[in-house]
Coordinates of C-alpha atoms in Angstrom, one line a residue:
Chain A
M189 CA 0.0 0.0 0.0
A190 CA 2.5 2.6 -1.1
I191 CA 1.1 6.1 -1.0
S192 CA 3.1 7.1 -4.0
K193 CA 1.1 4.6 -6.0
H194 CA -2.4 5.2 -4.6
W195 CA -2.5 8.9 -3.8
W196 CA -4.6 9.8 -6.8
K197 CA -7.4 7.4 -5.8
G198 CA -7.5 9.0 -2.3
L199 CA -7.5 12.5 -3.9
G200 CA -10.4 11.5 -6.2
I201 CA -12.4 10.1 -3.2
A202 CA -11.6 13.2 -1.1
L203 CA -12.8 15.5 -3.9
I204 CA -16.0 13.5 -4.4
F205 CA -16.7 13.6 -0.7
Y206 CA -16.1 17.3 -0.7
S207 CA -18.5 17.8 -3.7
L208 CA -21.2 15.6 -2.0
Y209 CA -21.0 17.6 1.2
A210 CA -20.6 21.1 -0.4
G211 CA -23.0 20.2 -3.2
L212 CA -25.8 19.6 -0.7
M213 CA -24.9 22.1 2.0
N214 CA -23.5 25.2 0.2
D215 CA -25.7 28.1 -0.9
V216 CA -26.9 28.0 -4.5
P217 CA -28.5 30.8 -6.6
R218 CA -32.3 30.9 -6.2
L219 CA -33.6 30.3 -9.7
P220 CA -37.2 29.8 -10.9
I221 CA -38.1 26.3 -12.3
L222 CA -34.7 24.9 -11.2
N223 CA -35.1 25.6 -7.5
E224 CA -32.9 23.2 -5.5
S225 CA -32.4 21.0 -8.5
I226 CA -29.6 23.4 -9.7
R227 CA -27.5 21.2 -7.4
N228 CA -27.7 18.5 -10.0
L229 CA -25.1 20.5 -11.9
Y230 CA -22.6 19.1 -9.4
F231 CA -23.7 15.5 -10.0
H232 CA -25.3 15.1 -13.4
V233 CA -23.0 17.4 -15.4
S234 CA -20.0 15.8 -13.7
M235 CA -20.9 12.4 -15.2
W236 CA -20.6 13.9 -18.7
F237 CA -17.5 15.9 -17.9
T238 CA -16.0 12.5 -16.8
M239 CA -17.2 10.5 -19.8
I240 CA -15.5 12.8 -22.3
P241 CA -11.9 12.6 -20.9
L242 CA -12.3 8.8 -20.4
M243 CA -13.3 8.5 -24.1
L244 CA -10.3 10.7 -25.0
I245 CA -8.0 8.5 -23.1
S246 CA -9.5 5.5 -24.9
V247 CA -8.8 7.1 -28.3
I248 CA -5.2 7.8 -27.3
F249 CA -4.7 4.2 -26.4
S250 CA -6.3 3.2 -29.7
V251 CA -3.9 5.4 -31.6
M252 CA -1.0 3.9 -29.5
H253 CA -2.3 0.4 -30.4
L254 CA -2.2 1.3 -34.1
S255 CA 1.4 2.4 -33.8
N256 CA 2.8 -0.4 -31.5
S257 CA 0.2 -3.2 -31.9
S258 CA 0.5 -4.0 -28.2
A259 CA -2.3 -6.0 -26.6
K260 CA -2.0 -3.9 -23.5
S261 CA -2.9 -0.7 -25.4
D262 CA -5.9 -2.4 -27.0
M263 CA -7.1 -3.6 -23.6
R264 CA -6.7 -0.1 -22.1
A265 CA -8.6 1.5 -25.0
T266 CA -11.5 -1.0 -24.4
V267 CA -11.7 -0.6 -20.6
F268 CA -11.6 3.2 -20.9
A269 CA -14.4 3.1 -23.5
E270 CA -16.4 0.8 -21.2
T271 CA -16.0 3.0 -18.2
G272 CA -16.9 6.1 -20.3
L273 CA -20.0 4.4 -21.5
F274 CA -20.9 3.5 -17.9
F275 CA -20.6 7.2 -16.9
S276 CA -22.7 8.2 -20.0
I277 CA -25.5 5.9 -18.9
L278 CA -25.4 7.5 -15.4
G279 CA -25.4 10.9 -17.1
L280 CA -28.4 10.0 -19.3
V281 CA -30.4 8.5 -16.5
T282 CA -29.8 11.3 -14.0
G283 CA -30.5 13.8 -16.8
M284 CA -33.8 12.1 -17.6
L285 CA -34.9 12.5 -14.0
W286 CA -33.8 16.1 -13.9
A287 CA -35.5 16.8 -17.2
K288 CA -38.8 15.4 -16.0
F289 CA -39.0 17.9 -13.2
T290 CA -37.6 21.0 -15.0
W291 CA -38.5 20.5 -18.7
G292 CA -41.6 18.4 -18.0
D293 CA -40.6 15.2 -19.9
Y294 CA -38.2 12.3 -19.4
F295 CA -36.9 12.6 -22.9
P296 CA -37.8 16.0 -24.4
P297 CA -37.0 16.4 -28.1
D298 CA -33.6 18.1 -27.6
P299 CA -30.7 17.9 -29.9
K300 CA -28.3 17.2 -27.1
L301 CA -30.4 14.3 -25.8
N302 CA -30.8 12.8 -29.2
G303 CA -27.1 13.3 -29.9
T304 CA -26.3 11.5 -26.7
A305 CA -28.5 8.6 -27.6
I306 CA -26.8 8.3 -31.0
T307 CA -23.4 8.5 -29.3
M308 CA -24.3 5.6 -27.0
L309 CA -25.4 3.5 -29.9
I310 CA -22.2 4.3 -31.7
Y311 CA -20.2 3.1 -28.7
G312 CA -22.5 0.1 -28.3
A313 CA -21.6 -0.8 -31.8
Y314 CA -17.9 -0.6 -30.8
F315 CA -18.3 -3.4 -28.3
I316 CA -20.4 -5.5 -30.8
L317 CA -17.7 -5.0 -33.3
R318 CA -15.1 -6.2 -30.8
G319 CA -17.2 -9.2 -29.8
S320 CA -17.7 -10.2 -33.4
L321 CA -13.9 -10.5 -34.3
K322 CA -12.1 -13.5 -33.0
N323 CA -8.6 -12.8 -34.3
P324 CA -6.9 -10.5 -31.7
D325 CA -4.7 -8.6 -34.2
Q326 CA -7.6 -7.9 -36.5
R327 CA -9.9 -7.0 -33.6
G328 CA -7.4 -4.6 -32.2
R329 CA -6.7 -2.7 -35.4
I330 CA -10.3 -2.6 -36.7
S331 CA -11.8 -1.6 -33.4
A332 CA -9.0 1.1 -32.8
I333 CA -9.9 2.7 -36.1
Y334 CA -13.6 2.5 -35.3
N335 CA -12.9 4.1 -31.9
I336 CA -11.3 7.1 -33.6
F337 CA -14.5 7.5 -35.7
A338 CA -16.7 7.0 -32.6
F339 CA -14.9 9.7 -30.7
V340 CA -15.1 12.3 -33.5
L341 CA -18.8 11.5 -33.9
M342 CA -19.3 11.9 -30.2
I343 CA -17.7 15.4 -30.2
V344 CA -19.9 16.3 -33.2
F345 CA -23.1 15.0 -31.8
I346 CA -22.8 16.3 -28.2
G347 CA -20.4 19.2 -28.6
I348 CA -21.1 20.8 -32.0
L349 CA -24.5 20.0 -33.4
P350 CA -26.5 21.0 -30.3
R351 CA -24.8 24.4 -30.4
L352 CA -26.0 25.1 -33.9
T353 CA -29.7 24.6 -33.3
Q354 CA -32.2 25.3 -30.6
S355 CA -31.6 23.3 -27.4
L356 CA -32.9 23.3 -23.9
H357 CA -29.4 22.8 -22.6
P358 CA -27.6 25.9 -21.4
G359 CA -24.8 27.0 -23.6
N360 CA -26.5 25.6 -26.7
G361 CA -28.6 27.2 -29.4
G362 CA -29.9 30.5 -28.2
N363 CA -29.5 29.6 -24.6
P364 CA -26.7 31.2 -22.6
G365 CA -24.3 28.8 -20.8
F366 CA -24.5 28.2 -17.1
G367 CA -21.3 30.1 -16.9
T368 CA -22.7 33.4 -18.1
Y369 CA -25.2 34.1 -15.4
D370 CA -25.7 31.4 -12.8
L371 CA -22.5 29.3 -12.5
D372 CA -21.1 31.8 -10.0
N373 CA -17.8 31.3 -8.3
N374 CA -19.3 29.5 -5.3
M375 CA -20.7 26.9 -7.7
R376 CA -17.4 26.6 -9.6
A377 CA -15.6 25.9 -6.3
V378 CA -17.8 22.7 -6.0
F379 CA -18.3 21.8 -9.7
Y380 CA -14.6 21.7 -10.8
P381 CA -13.4 19.6 -7.8
A382 CA -16.4 17.2 -8.4
V383 CA -15.3 16.8 -12.1
I384 CA -11.7 16.1 -11.2
G385 CA -12.7 13.7 -8.4
W386 CA -15.0 11.7 -10.7
I387 CA -12.4 11.6 -13.5
L388 CA -9.9 10.1 -11.0
F389 CA -12.5 7.7 -9.8
G390 CA -13.3 6.7 -13.4
V391 CA -9.7 6.0 -14.1
W392 CA -9.6 3.8 -11.0
I393 CA -12.6 1.8 -12.3
A394 CA -11.0 1.5 -15.7
Q395 CA -7.8 0.3 -14.0
I396 CA -9.6 -2.5 -12.2
R397 CA -11.4 -3.5 -15.3
Y398 CA -8.0 -3.6 -17.1
R399 CA -6.5 -5.9 -14.5
I400 CA -9.5 -8.2 -14.6
G401 CA -9.3 -8.2 -18.4
M402 CA -5.6 -9.0 -18.5
L403 CA -6.1 -11.8 -16.0
S404 CA -8.9 -13.4 -17.9
Q405 CA -6.8 -13.5 -21.1
Y406 CA -4.7 -16.2 -19.5
N407 CA -7.4 -17.9 -17.5
D408 CA -10.8 -19.1 -18.2
S409 CA -12.7 -15.8 -17.6
E410 CA -15.4 -17.6 -15.7
D411 CA -12.9 -18.7 -13.1
I412 CA -11.7 -15.2 -12.5
T413 CA -15.2 -13.9 -12.2
N414 CA -16.1 -16.6 -9.7
E415 CA -12.9 -15.9 -7.7
I416 CA -13.6 -12.1 -7.5
L417 CA -17.2 -12.6 -6.6
D418 CA -16.6 -15.1 -3.7
Chain B
M237 CA -38.1 62.4 -13.6
K238 CA -39.6 61.7 -10.2
Y239 CA -42.2 59.5 -11.9
L240 CA -39.5 57.6 -13.7
T241 CA -37.6 57.0 -10.5
S242 CA -40.6 55.7 -8.7
L243 CA -41.5 53.4 -11.7
F244 CA -37.9 52.1 -11.6
A245 CA -38.1 51.5 -7.9
L246 CA -41.4 49.7 -8.4
L247 CA -39.9 47.4 -11.1
L248 CA -36.9 46.8 -8.9
S249 CA -39.2 45.7 -6.0
F250 CA -40.9 43.3 -8.4
V251 CA -37.6 41.8 -9.4
T252 CA -36.5 41.3 -5.8
L253 CA -39.9 39.9 -4.9
A254 CA -39.7 37.4 -7.7
Q255 CA -36.3 36.4 -6.5
D256 CA -37.5 35.7 -3.0
D257 CA -40.5 33.7 -4.2
V258 CA -38.3 31.0 -5.7
E259 CA -39.1 27.9 -3.6
M260 CA -36.1 26.2 -2.1
A261 CA -35.7 23.5 0.6
D262 CA -35.5 26.1 3.3
T263 CA -37.6 24.1 5.7
M264 CA -35.4 21.1 5.4
R265 CA -32.4 23.3 6.1
S266 CA -34.0 25.0 9.1
N267 CA -35.1 21.8 10.8
G268 CA -31.9 20.0 10.0
K269 CA -33.4 17.2 7.9
I270 CA -31.1 18.0 5.1
Y271 CA -28.4 16.3 7.2
V272 CA -30.3 13.1 6.9
V273 CA -30.1 13.2 3.1
L274 CA -26.4 14.1 3.3
G275 CA -25.8 11.2 5.7
V276 CA -27.5 8.7 3.3
V277 CA -25.5 10.0 0.3
L278 CA -22.2 9.8 2.3
I279 CA -23.0 6.3 3.6
I280 CA -23.7 5.1 0.0
F281 CA -20.4 6.5 -1.3
V282 CA -18.4 5.1 1.7
G283 CA -19.9 1.7 0.7
I284 CA -18.8 2.1 -2.9
V285 CA -15.3 3.1 -1.9
V286 CA -15.0 0.2 0.6
N287 CA -16.2 -2.1 -2.2
M288 CA -13.6 -0.7 -4.7
I289 CA -10.8 -1.2 -2.2
R290 CA -11.8 -4.8 -1.4
L291 CA -12.0 -5.5 -5.1
E292 CA -8.5 -4.1 -5.6
R293 CA -7.1 -6.1 -2.7
K294 CA -8.6 -9.3 -4.1
L295 CA -7.1 -8.5 -7.5
N296 CA -3.7 -8.0 -5.9
R297 CA -4.0 -11.4 -4.4
I298 CA -5.1 -13.2 -7.6
E299 CA -2.3 -11.4 -9.6
K300 CA 0.2 -12.6 -7.0
D301 CA -1.1 -16.2 -7.3
Q302 CA -0.7 -16.0 -11.1
A303 CA 2.9 -15.0 -11.0

């Protein structure tokens, strides 16, 4: 248990604890319609701000795999994409709950929501593609190239297209961003630590997935799963 | 001019009124029940962290057995 090796996990946990405490206890701006739900900014938006760096790390490992063909880079690209998808599911589900109480519908016709749904399908296809190829070299290369496409499409669908049309989300279409009028400095002091904390926590999850993945390459994967679960 | 000033003051009072009308969980804060919510959230996260650490310890052991 060397501190030099595990400090970033502790930092991530501490930042998340701080954001949970400050996110519920600190003062927030009194805004109509949003009311107390403005606090969801600390939790719901953090999921998306975690997913994007995890997907970026995944693409970097995919590019590395294309240049060095190492099985480790391929496995890392996969586990980071899996963890990113996990955070995007959390982001979507929490966003649906928030949308119900502020925009009046679980899935309002919003370009950002639709873009997110498309993005999740694109990443779903990434895992189907991986599952359908048996040859590890072929699987690594083809899925690495697909992953680059998937990342670019994600940026287009959730970062660019919603900004070009009308959207309910702040910072998109005609709507001003949270930053312009209601993400005051008190909220920033909670939101940014929350994002950093969740990114570190996401890297930790990806690391554990990676170790399980590497172990199950040599063993029957069912044995490993049973050993971890008991 | 006086008329304009009073109109402005009236508008301003509406703005501040509207601000105060926004419903927040003030009752929960005043009777301390918000701490119950905070407690539940913190317990859940402590559980998740303990689970992560146990999982990692288990992985360390399995990896050692492999080598």
